[in-house]
Amino acid sequence: MEGCKKPKLFQPSFIHMSGLRVNSFFHGNSSGVNFYIILNPIDEETGKLQVSNCSGSKTAGDWNLSVTPGMDTSKVIIDLTRNLQLCLPNATDCCTAPLCVLETLQVLACHDSVVLAHLLIQAEIYANSSFTGNVSEDASVIPNQAFQPLGPCPCDLTDGACDVRCCCDRECTPDLKQLFNESCFTGVFGGDVNPPFNQLCSTKTDEYTPDWFPFLCVQSSLNNTPFLGYFYHGSICRSTPRVPSFKIPLQTPHAKVFTGYSQGDPIMTEENEYFTIPQQSMAGQCVGNAPVAYLHDIDVKCLTDLTSYKEGLPHDVRINSGTGDFIQQNVIYRTIADMGKFIAKSESLPTTEILCQNVTFAENYTFICKDENIEGINVTVFLGRLCDGEILTQRFTAKFVSLNSNNAEELSGNPGYQVGKPVRAANMNASDTSGSLNIFQPAGRGLCTSATDTPVLFGLDSFSGCILEVGINEDCTLLRGNVTERLNSLIQATHVGKRRNSSYSDVNDWVEIIRLDPFNPNTSVSTGNLKGICPDIPANLNIRIIFADVGAVQGIPRQEILAVQISYSTVIWQFQCGLTCENTVSFLPITASVQFIKVPAQPPIPMTRFQINYTEFDCNRNDVCWPQLFYPVTQFYTGEPYSQCLAKGLSLAFLVFLAAILSNPWFSKVWDNFLI
């Protein structure tokens, strides 16, 4: 049995350290094993490791060693306790050079003066470039930037520390500048506060320089530059405390705080905080304190277990309706009957040691809205029992419905479509006019027999499909009919609503779907006696929706659908098999795609023959724009007050008129007669 003992070692056994802490693991029984740390165990003359002996302690210089014992594996932690800040004037306990620590460490595991294993650490740690000192609350007077630059180095944002990529920062040593010397900030922000501007006479270049440039160029020193005041216009800058996340400052009682919600505004609570529901972040993880935006539906799923489970926002929190009033949530609690839909994974654990707890499986929020206000909130909470070792898939939904709708249609204050909302469809040929416009939502193996449908969402191009199993003896005509029938089942409608609030009783609120039927091949054309080949299979359904911005509601574009076209793309299906084709099936993928095409609400004004032929009068393609000769005296010019521009323009016109009179020959005759 002695030969079967596992070797005792560190894993990893060599570490290159660049931070304040590193971890390693000692594999083996640590009972009776002592751990020591040795500083600089390398011989300076030979450059080799010194002979290890079991002498030392758990501290060496600025280093500390701590061990967390385990049954077969022990965690070894090595910490650096010194300060890594660069030295400021008259400062101690700091780093005098950017390379602050360059040392070699060795950790020994000993038992009865016998070395069992050793860990080698090469520490190469640079000083911290961030500032951690106290920030002064005193006000700083900023000079008038219309006459004097704010500073010689605008990218120098941190006092007493080097700002990365800011090559004009005086706190950056030459060694640090080598790290980002090729990526320095350019222009005014990078320290070039007085760059030569294009109107300066000294910046004339032979390329793309008009002939009249010497007549209109500016003779000026670089101290008088248009870049003055380029970043900030103010007189006093005072540091203010940051507002906590998801909380806004309290308003004064006399201020008019709530005048109604607009689309995208966060919903507020009675405590003037954001109303939050768990939502998915861009990284795919669930964030528990994500605000709910007005008129933005939510449907997310979050994975959790019993150890990481956290309760959400209490349901007794009252919501601001948008007018300053507060609404209580109407909460209904239900118990999950089939927990298999929510429990994604269950580990096999002894029943006597399982720890279980009643938790929330799902929460469905329904916001009842009218115009810009919230009239009520209905919440349905589904509870269940979650045990240790099980992974729960929580589901959170939020839906905004109109108060005037009878069937909880997702209508909003904006009559136009909103991105992400389902496209409304209607079947005008049926007694029940409600219709559907869907695409595939595959499940399982992706077969069409298990695929479901999902609505077409406005503004989101989509592509989905499923796989159809086909035998080698499949009749081509029957196959075309089956594929066409499966694709047509997605479009149970004859019309599509122009707007989200299109009325079924008004035909003018709907546009008819333009259908381009699939190609019907000539049945007399035969492919011979070949099996497993069928041409002209309509396997691709193409849905094209044309929409446009026809106005705006409270600054939000109002989008309407102008036309809808449905077409089919055909493919040649051929049976695929291996060595034998008997008793096998082949696969035919069928797809459905949705494309949204945005067009101008009105056709653009066609160009005249003069605009096409004489391009020198086109202001978009020439530096000289004669049609805008009097632009400074029009109301579109905002560089100066309109009254001053008008006065200067009239003065200039008077001088031109006076010069024309004085240059006329008859004026000299009148003047001579006057003198006589």
XYZ file of C-alpha atoms in Angstrom:
676
model
C 0.000 0.000 0.000
C 2.941 2.350 0.512
C 3.611 2.466 -3.221
C -0.005 3.538 -3.910
C 0.221 6.816 -2.024
C -0.384 9.846 -4.144
C 2.555 12.256 -4.484
C 2.258 15.508 -2.591
C 2.813 18.572 -4.751
C 1.753 22.154 -5.471
C -0.474 22.797 -8.458
C 0.639 24.981 -10.156
C 4.238 24.685 -9.021
C 5.433 27.905 -10.734
C 3.543 31.228 -10.817
C 4.391 34.528 -12.491
C 2.715 37.056 -10.208
C 1.591 40.535 -11.298
C -1.100 41.331 -8.697
C -1.482 41.568 -4.950
C -2.567 37.947 -4.421
C -2.005 34.522 -5.961
C -3.470 31.127 -5.129
C -2.116 27.605 -5.447
C -3.290 24.206 -4.259
C -1.388 21.613 -2.241
C -2.573 18.139 -3.242
C -2.316 15.551 -0.513
C -3.151 15.134 3.139
C -1.957 18.277 4.945
C -2.172 16.760 8.395
C 1.152 17.398 10.138
C 2.478 19.445 7.174
C 4.002 22.855 7.873
C 4.179 25.611 5.241
C 6.921 28.239 5.060
C 7.658 31.182 2.772
C 11.204 32.198 1.828
C 12.130 35.496 0.137
C 14.767 35.631 -2.632
C 15.793 31.941 -2.578
C 18.041 32.395 -5.661
C 21.815 32.612 -5.198
C 22.997 35.954 -6.635
C 26.406 34.532 -7.674
C 25.301 31.313 -9.363
C 21.746 32.326 -10.300
C 20.444 28.958 -9.067
C 17.945 28.070 -6.374
C 19.420 27.706 -2.914
C 19.163 24.392 -1.097
C 15.739 24.290 0.499
C 15.458 23.604 4.207
C 12.457 23.580 6.467
C 13.168 26.819 8.286
C 11.232 30.023 8.149
C 7.780 31.319 8.925
C 4.558 32.333 7.235
C 5.720 35.942 6.775
C 8.698 37.252 4.827
C 9.166 40.948 4.240
C 5.930 42.343 2.804
C 4.549 38.872 2.085
C 2.025 36.815 4.051
C 1.241 33.112 3.668
C -2.107 31.591 4.639
C -3.345 28.017 4.185
C -6.919 26.738 4.120
C -6.665 23.005 4.871
C -8.898 20.444 3.197
C -9.323 16.694 3.139
C -7.159 15.985 0.095
C -6.479 19.514 -1.204
C -5.383 22.622 0.694
C -5.606 26.153 -0.666
C -2.420 28.220 -0.334
C -2.766 32.027 -0.543
C 0.176 34.446 -0.863
C -0.580 38.151 -0.267
C 1.481 41.324 -0.748
C 0.827 43.851 2.016
C 2.711 46.905 0.775
C 1.276 50.014 -0.921
C 1.570 50.142 -4.737
C 0.954 53.858 -5.246
C 3.586 55.956 -6.988
C 5.372 58.329 -4.651
C 4.117 61.900 -4.483
C 6.357 64.726 -3.205
C 7.295 64.229 0.472
C 5.475 60.865 0.601
C 6.557 57.570 2.173
C 5.374 53.971 1.994
C 5.050 54.147 -1.772
C 6.723 53.021 -4.987
C 9.675 55.082 -6.157
C 9.690 53.504 -9.638
C 6.975 52.143 -11.956
C 8.335 48.622 -11.477
C 7.507 48.488 -7.784
C 8.199 44.838 -6.852
C 10.659 42.447 -8.519
C 11.272 39.528 -6.162
C 11.452 35.739 -6.100
C 9.554 33.706 -3.495
C 9.531 30.050 -2.545
C 6.830 28.274 -0.536
C 7.838 24.986 1.153
C 5.651 22.161 2.436
C 7.563 20.253 5.150
C 6.893 17.282 7.381
C 9.391 16.508 10.148
C 12.113 18.651 8.490
C 11.574 16.850 5.179
C 10.622 18.943 2.135
C 7.567 17.388 0.510
C 6.965 19.990 -2.218
C 7.940 23.515 -3.144
C 6.233 26.370 -5.004
C 8.265 28.993 -6.921
C 6.799 32.483 -7.446
C 8.307 35.208 -9.639
C 6.724 38.550 -8.580
C 6.858 41.385 -11.116
C 4.352 44.030 -10.011
C 4.020 47.563 -11.353
C 2.819 50.561 -9.411
C -0.812 51.608 -9.467
C -1.603 54.427 -11.899
C -4.986 55.257 -10.319
C -5.361 57.955 -7.698
C -6.721 56.974 -4.290
C -6.105 60.154 -2.326
C -8.625 62.613 -0.960
C -10.338 64.885 -3.455
C -10.617 68.503 -2.440
C -14.113 69.972 -2.203
C -12.860 73.500 -2.846
C -14.188 75.342 -5.879
C -11.764 75.884 -8.736
C -12.046 78.993 -10.879
C -11.739 78.192 -14.589
C -10.488 80.998 -16.830
C -12.654 82.327 -19.621
C -11.929 79.851 -22.382
C -12.985 82.309 -25.074
C -9.597 83.998 -24.600
C -7.403 81.425 -22.855
C -7.167 77.600 -23.185
C -8.409 75.616 -20.230
C -5.121 73.771 -19.846
C -2.095 72.608 -21.782
C -3.134 68.940 -21.412
C -6.920 68.307 -21.391
C -6.469 64.518 -21.180
C -4.672 64.876 -17.816
C -7.726 63.966 -15.743
C -6.155 62.350 -12.648
C -4.095 64.353 -10.173
C -0.850 62.725 -9.077
C -1.147 59.745 -11.424
C -0.433 58.900 -15.046
C -3.419 58.827 -17.386
C -3.066 56.067 -19.968
C -2.634 57.296 -23.590
C -2.160 60.891 -22.384
C 1.367 61.589 -23.592
C 1.310 65.217 -22.398
C 0.649 64.137 -18.794
C 3.653 65.219 -16.737
C 3.048 62.443 -14.185
C 3.796 59.829 -16.872
C 7.392 58.651 -16.645
C 9.280 57.654 -19.819
C 8.941 53.981 -18.876
C 5.162 54.264 -18.636
C 4.919 56.218 -21.888
C 6.602 53.347 -23.707
C 3.532 51.208 -22.946
C 1.196 53.456 -24.972
C 3.532 55.660 -26.978
C 1.997 54.453 -30.252
C -1.593 55.107 -29.109
C -1.474 58.644 -27.725
C -4.537 60.861 -27.872
C -4.368 63.267 -30.797
C -5.785 66.700 -31.403
C -6.956 69.133 -28.761
C -7.713 66.426 -26.196
C -4.194 65.045 -26.507
C -2.560 68.388 -25.661
C -2.481 70.086 -29.080
C -4.657 72.924 -27.742
C -3.641 75.365 -30.507
C -3.587 73.331 -33.731
C -3.457 75.207 -37.051
C -6.973 75.523 -38.429
C -7.976 75.255 -42.066
C -8.725 78.949 -42.513
C -5.201 79.964 -41.511
C -3.100 81.333 -44.375
C -0.038 79.354 -43.252
C -1.899 76.050 -43.665
C -2.393 76.468 -47.413
C -1.661 73.346 -49.405
C -1.485 72.908 -53.141
C -4.051 70.115 -53.022
C -7.766 71.005 -52.855
C -7.044 74.706 -52.292
C -9.329 77.099 -54.225
C -7.954 80.091 -56.096
C -9.653 82.592 -53.808
C -8.020 81.159 -50.653
C -5.280 83.871 -50.386
C -7.954 86.558 -50.552
C -10.168 85.143 -47.752
C -7.660 83.326 -45.512
C -7.026 84.469 -41.943
C -3.780 85.986 -40.706
C -3.719 85.198 -37.001
C -1.498 83.823 -34.288
C -2.199 80.385 -32.869
C -3.137 81.949 -29.530
C -6.337 83.191 -31.177
C -7.813 79.920 -32.371
C -11.379 78.644 -32.944
C -10.550 75.718 -30.640
C -10.796 77.979 -27.582
C -13.608 76.748 -25.364
C -13.826 73.544 -27.362
C -14.637 71.303 -24.383
C -16.486 73.209 -21.687
C -17.975 76.651 -21.231
C -18.282 77.613 -17.574
C -16.742 79.576 -14.738
C -16.805 77.325 -11.628
C -16.342 73.585 -11.296
C -17.273 71.985 -7.961
C -17.119 68.303 -7.152
C -20.539 66.897 -6.212
C -21.404 63.516 -4.697
C -22.492 60.886 -7.180
C -26.112 59.824 -7.223
C -26.564 56.146 -6.273
C -27.510 53.768 -9.035
C -31.233 53.458 -9.874
C -32.100 56.402 -7.643
C -32.740 59.997 -8.621
C -32.472 63.122 -6.437
C -35.629 64.156 -4.666
C -37.440 67.076 -6.289
C -38.730 70.106 -4.439
C -42.396 69.916 -3.381
C -43.292 72.904 -5.552
C -41.755 71.432 -8.729
C -43.968 69.715 -11.263
C -42.324 66.323 -11.293
C -44.747 63.978 -13.079
C -46.643 65.013 -16.172
C -47.146 61.528 -17.610
C -44.925 58.792 -18.982
C -43.511 58.688 -22.489
C -42.385 55.558 -24.261
C -39.099 54.391 -22.762
C -39.371 56.396 -19.521
C -38.532 54.410 -16.364
C -41.474 53.671 -14.092
C -41.067 55.282 -10.660
C -42.136 54.106 -7.195
C -43.523 56.029 -4.255
C -39.990 56.343 -2.795
C -38.892 58.078 -6.031
C -36.854 55.037 -7.054
C -36.982 52.927 -10.189
C -39.455 50.044 -10.340
C -37.300 47.030 -11.202
C -37.846 43.519 -12.580
C -35.060 40.995 -13.246
C -33.931 41.338 -16.873
C -31.143 39.991 -19.046
C -28.062 42.113 -19.661
C -26.061 42.320 -22.889
C -23.818 39.529 -21.561
C -26.808 37.202 -21.173
C -26.815 37.244 -17.377
C -29.841 38.315 -15.340
C -29.714 41.634 -13.506
C -32.059 41.861 -10.553
C -32.344 45.648 -10.327
C -33.104 46.523 -13.971
C -35.678 49.335 -14.404
C -38.932 48.734 -16.247
C -39.443 51.079 -19.205
C -42.892 52.391 -20.072
C -44.552 50.554 -23.009
C -41.615 48.116 -23.306
C -42.757 44.517 -22.824
C -40.469 42.090 -20.998
C -40.212 38.301 -21.221
C -37.026 36.888 -19.697
C -35.859 33.628 -18.149
C -33.242 33.470 -15.398
C -31.398 30.466 -14.006
C -30.845 30.208 -10.255
C -30.414 27.672 -7.480
C -31.280 27.618 -3.823
C -27.952 29.070 -2.661
C -28.012 32.062 -5.038
C -31.770 32.710 -4.919
C -32.761 36.279 -4.026
C -36.168 37.785 -3.510
C -37.117 40.608 -5.868
C -38.854 43.904 -5.206
C -41.626 43.584 -2.569
C -45.126 43.562 -4.019
C -46.377 46.129 -1.522
C -44.394 48.858 -3.314
C -46.707 51.479 -4.780
C -46.165 52.761 -8.328
C -46.396 56.336 -9.538
C -49.229 56.518 -12.060
C -47.607 59.365 -14.011
C -49.731 62.138 -12.511
C -48.286 62.092 -8.982
C -50.786 59.552 -7.639
C -49.675 56.158 -6.389
C -51.141 52.779 -7.353
C -51.117 49.623 -5.260
C -50.289 46.345 -7.014
C -53.078 43.770 -7.294
C -51.246 40.536 -6.471
C -52.584 37.015 -6.977
C -50.561 34.059 -5.640
C -50.763 30.655 -7.285
C -48.991 27.338 -6.773
C -47.120 25.589 -9.559
C -48.647 22.213 -10.307
C -46.152 20.947 -12.896
C -42.711 21.968 -11.654
C -40.977 19.978 -14.399
C -41.326 22.964 -16.752
C -39.247 25.116 -14.403
C -36.757 22.686 -12.853
C -34.025 22.450 -15.482
C -31.677 20.079 -13.626
C -31.918 17.970 -10.514
C -29.026 16.211 -8.841
C -29.477 12.879 -7.116
C -29.244 13.632 -3.386
C -30.353 11.656 -0.317
C -33.938 12.543 0.549
C -33.145 12.865 4.254
C -30.616 15.653 3.735
C -32.408 17.781 1.112
C -33.021 21.411 2.109
C -36.090 22.893 0.396
C -37.680 26.332 0.392
C -40.759 28.000 -1.101
C -39.572 30.411 -3.799
C -40.996 32.408 -6.709
C -41.084 30.459 -9.965
C -42.624 33.154 -12.181
C -44.038 36.670 -12.007
C -46.380 38.127 -14.632
C -46.941 41.897 -14.546
C -49.782 43.500 -16.529
C -49.713 47.305 -16.674
C -53.074 48.829 -17.645
C -52.374 52.126 -19.406
C -54.396 55.038 -20.689
C -52.593 57.631 -22.787
C -49.562 58.656 -20.693
C -50.669 57.266 -17.344
C -50.816 53.893 -15.581
C -54.306 53.037 -14.361
C -53.561 49.736 -12.640
C -51.098 46.877 -12.142
C -52.070 43.206 -11.957
C -49.401 40.792 -10.759
C -49.621 37.000 -10.816
C -46.974 35.258 -8.719
C -46.380 31.515 -9.152
C -44.825 29.836 -6.129
C -43.170 26.463 -5.846
C -40.768 24.423 -3.773
C -37.074 24.512 -4.717
C -34.672 22.031 -3.155
C -30.917 22.060 -2.783
C -29.173 20.716 -5.867
C -31.934 21.802 -8.285
C -31.598 24.564 -10.886
C -34.668 26.742 -11.355
C -35.600 28.584 -14.561
C -37.461 31.659 -13.361
C -39.642 33.598 -15.802
C -40.538 37.274 -15.539
C -42.952 38.980 -17.919
C -44.297 42.521 -18.150
C -47.031 43.498 -20.599
C -48.582 46.905 -21.238
C -52.233 46.830 -22.335
C -54.697 49.569 -23.147
C -57.528 50.385 -20.769
C -59.982 50.655 -23.671
C -59.142 47.279 -25.231
C -61.595 44.439 -24.624
C -59.237 41.531 -25.279
C -56.068 42.904 -23.696
C -54.572 43.915 -27.023
C -51.077 45.354 -26.730
C -52.041 48.880 -27.787
C -50.056 51.940 -26.816
C -50.422 55.704 -26.754
C -48.489 55.893 -30.002
C -50.878 54.737 -32.758
C -47.957 53.653 -34.927
C -45.934 50.466 -34.642
C -43.113 50.121 -32.150
C -40.049 47.975 -32.673
C -40.471 44.556 -31.091
C -44.289 44.588 -31.085
C -46.199 41.880 -33.030
C -47.542 42.833 -36.431
C -51.347 42.868 -36.440
C -53.070 40.706 -39.032
C -56.683 40.106 -40.041
C -58.592 37.589 -42.119
C -61.292 39.618 -43.827
C -62.741 36.536 -45.552
C -63.765 34.835 -42.307
C -66.454 35.569 -39.751
C -63.751 35.883 -37.107
C -61.561 38.629 -38.573
C -58.631 38.061 -36.227
C -55.622 36.638 -38.080
C -51.977 35.812 -37.530
C -48.642 36.415 -39.245
C -46.054 33.961 -37.914
C -42.701 32.337 -38.564
C -41.236 29.044 -37.369
C -39.994 28.489 -33.828
C -38.111 25.165 -33.954
C -37.860 22.900 -30.939
C -36.116 19.669 -30.069
C -34.384 18.164 -33.114
C -35.683 20.965 -35.339
C -38.264 18.804 -37.111
C -41.388 20.433 -38.515
C -43.571 17.998 -36.582
C -42.403 19.512 -33.272
C -41.967 23.125 -34.424
C -44.285 25.844 -33.148
C -45.067 29.323 -34.441
C -44.048 32.745 -33.150
C -45.461 36.132 -34.246
C -43.627 38.416 -36.644
C -42.221 41.330 -34.628
C -42.214 44.761 -36.195
C -38.843 46.155 -37.247
C -36.921 42.928 -36.571
C -35.649 40.992 -39.576
C -35.984 37.274 -38.863
C -34.990 33.955 -40.391
C -36.185 30.606 -39.081
C -37.110 27.169 -40.346
C -37.575 23.511 -39.652
C -36.670 20.145 -41.204
C -39.125 17.941 -43.081
C -38.492 14.197 -43.294
C -38.914 12.867 -46.850
C -38.677 9.302 -48.136
C -37.015 8.162 -51.352
C -40.344 7.180 -52.909
C -41.995 10.519 -52.137
C -44.321 11.811 -54.854
C -43.088 15.227 -56.032
C -46.566 16.684 -56.503
C -47.591 15.568 -53.040
C -44.347 16.936 -51.595
C -44.958 20.363 -53.167
C -48.456 20.403 -51.745
C -47.289 19.452 -48.235
C -44.550 22.098 -48.186
C -46.877 24.789 -49.539
C -49.544 23.890 -47.001
C -47.023 24.020 -44.135
C -45.757 27.441 -45.207
C -49.252 28.811 -45.816
C -50.224 27.790 -42.269
C -47.912 30.558 -41.040
C -49.971 33.236 -42.858
C -53.518 32.993 -41.551
C -54.445 36.446 -42.794
C -55.485 38.411 -45.839
C -54.659 41.893 -44.525
C -52.124 43.531 -42.210
C -52.850 46.507 -39.991
C -51.299 49.804 -41.022
C -51.046 50.795 -37.357
C -51.104 49.100 -33.980
C -54.586 50.500 -33.265
C -56.135 49.537 -36.597
C -59.854 48.901 -36.219
C -61.377 45.713 -37.657
C -64.459 47.688 -38.678
C -62.494 50.174 -40.835
C -61.141 48.662 -44.047
C -58.946 51.712 -44.672
C -56.867 50.799 -41.596
C -55.585 47.635 -43.315
C -53.424 46.816 -46.318
C -54.010 43.708 -48.391
C -51.271 41.102 -48.483
C -49.812 40.736 -51.976
C -49.325 37.037 -52.626
C -47.033 35.712 -55.316
C -48.072 32.069 -55.561
C -45.356 29.441 -55.939
C -44.383 28.319 -59.411
C -46.624 25.566 -60.711
C -44.414 23.312 -62.857
C -45.644 21.653 -65.969
C -46.832 18.246 -64.859
C -46.112 16.843 -68.292
C -42.410 17.399 -67.812
C -40.954 14.216 -66.420
C -37.659 13.623 -64.703
C -37.494 10.121 -66.032
C -37.369 7.041 -63.877
C -35.034 8.641 -61.341
C -36.212 8.440 -57.767
C -35.454 10.952 -55.043
C -35.291 14.085 -57.234
C -38.045 16.726 -57.168
C -37.577 20.111 -58.861
C -39.349 23.392 -58.021
C -40.064 22.694 -54.349
C -41.290 26.001 -52.730
C -39.114 25.546 -49.643
C -38.541 29.231 -48.786
C -41.237 31.685 -47.695
C -40.260 35.351 -48.094
C -42.198 38.048 -46.250
C -41.354 41.640 -47.194
C -42.927 44.463 -45.202
C -42.578 48.067 -46.391
C -43.029 50.782 -43.738
C -42.347 54.494 -43.300
C -42.257 57.254 -40.682
C -45.466 59.254 -41.172
C -45.146 61.578 -38.190
C -44.221 61.701 -34.533
C -46.033 61.464 -31.200
C -44.235 63.304 -28.377
C -41.004 63.109 -30.339
C -41.329 59.344 -30.953
C -41.590 58.419 -34.665
C -44.972 57.158 -35.768
C -44.379 54.212 -38.080
C -46.969 52.661 -40.367
C -46.951 49.676 -42.703
C -47.507 50.584 -46.349
C -47.399 47.203 -48.106
C -46.808 43.492 -47.457
C -45.648 40.965 -50.046
C -45.373 37.196 -49.713
C -43.367 35.168 -52.221
C -41.774 31.736 -52.493
C -38.324 30.559 -53.556
C -37.989 27.111 -55.061
C -35.232 24.537 -54.673
C -34.366 21.190 -56.240
C -34.683 18.451 -53.637
C -32.522 15.363 -54.028
C -32.547 12.354 -51.736
C -29.275 11.981 -49.799
C -28.222 8.587 -48.514
C -25.105 6.598 -47.718
C -24.159 3.165 -49.035
C -27.743 1.934 -48.960
C -30.909 3.961 -49.493
C -33.458 1.418 -48.277
C -35.507 2.145 -45.159
C -33.937 5.582 -44.748
C -35.280 9.118 -44.909
C -33.728 12.330 -46.143
C -34.260 15.844 -44.877
C -35.704 18.891 -46.627
C -35.184 22.203 -44.787
C -37.998 24.729 -45.232
C -37.503 28.314 -44.085
C -39.408 31.548 -43.509
C -37.724 34.946 -43.626
C -39.010 38.418 -42.756
C -37.497 41.604 -44.127
C -38.561 45.123 -43.142
C -37.887 47.785 -45.766
C -38.076 51.436 -44.765
C -39.015 53.953 -47.442
C -39.547 57.739 -47.328
C -43.052 58.778 -46.361
C -43.163 60.954 -49.497
C -41.215 60.427 -52.715
C -38.180 62.725 -52.994
C -38.468 65.752 -55.247
C -36.864 64.884 -58.589
C -33.868 66.932 -59.657
C -34.338 69.467 -62.409
C -32.357 69.419 -65.644
C -30.499 72.511 -64.453
C -29.434 70.763 -61.206
C -28.282 67.689 -63.128
C -26.229 69.542 -65.745
C -24.816 72.447 -63.721
C -23.285 70.777 -60.698
C -21.246 73.848 -59.727
C -24.416 75.266 -58.190
C -24.938 72.159 -56.036
C -24.073 73.087 -52.457
C -23.618 69.422 -51.472
C -20.856 68.828 -54.038
C -18.951 72.130 -54.045
C -17.131 74.316 -51.533
C -18.631 77.471 -53.087
C -22.398 77.654 -52.666
C -23.856 80.597 -54.585
C -27.489 79.882 -53.545
C -26.417 80.504 -49.943
C -24.714 83.824 -50.623
C -27.135 85.618 -48.291
C -27.250 82.820 -45.734
C -25.880 85.002 -42.853
C -28.874 87.345 -43.098
C -31.450 84.535 -43.059
C -33.108 83.066 -39.996
C -31.325 79.735 -40.528
C -27.999 81.267 -39.439
C -27.606 80.878 -35.658
C -24.025 82.060 -35.164
C -25.214 85.517 -34.027
C -28.549 87.041 -32.988
C -30.814 87.622 -35.959
C -31.137 91.347 -35.219
C -27.368 91.830 -35.411
C -27.115 89.831 -38.642
C -29.898 91.892 -40.186
C -28.276 95.181 -39.120
C -24.907 94.138 -40.515
C -26.520 92.995 -43.752
C -28.377 96.275 -44.219
C -25.202 98.238 -43.474
C -23.307 96.219 -46.072
C -26.082 96.758 -48.628
C -26.029 100.509 -47.945
C -22.270 100.678 -48.484
C -22.563 98.789 -51.758
C -25.338 101.091 -52.890
C -23.282 104.165 -51.886
C -20.220 102.862 -53.752
C -22.349 102.337 -56.864
C -23.621 105.914 -56.726
C -20.203 107.466 -56.166
C -18.720 105.540 -59.076
C -21.371 106.788 -61.511
C -20.139 109.577 -63.936
C -23.204 111.745 -63.444
C -22.451 112.015 -59.751
C -19.200 113.865 -60.495
C -21.107 116.343 -62.694
C -23.677 116.964 -59.957
C -20.882 117.437 -57.460
C -19.081 119.954 -59.698
C -22.274 121.926 -60.215
C -22.850 121.935 -56.494
C -19.397 123.358 -55.835
C -19.943 126.106 -58.430
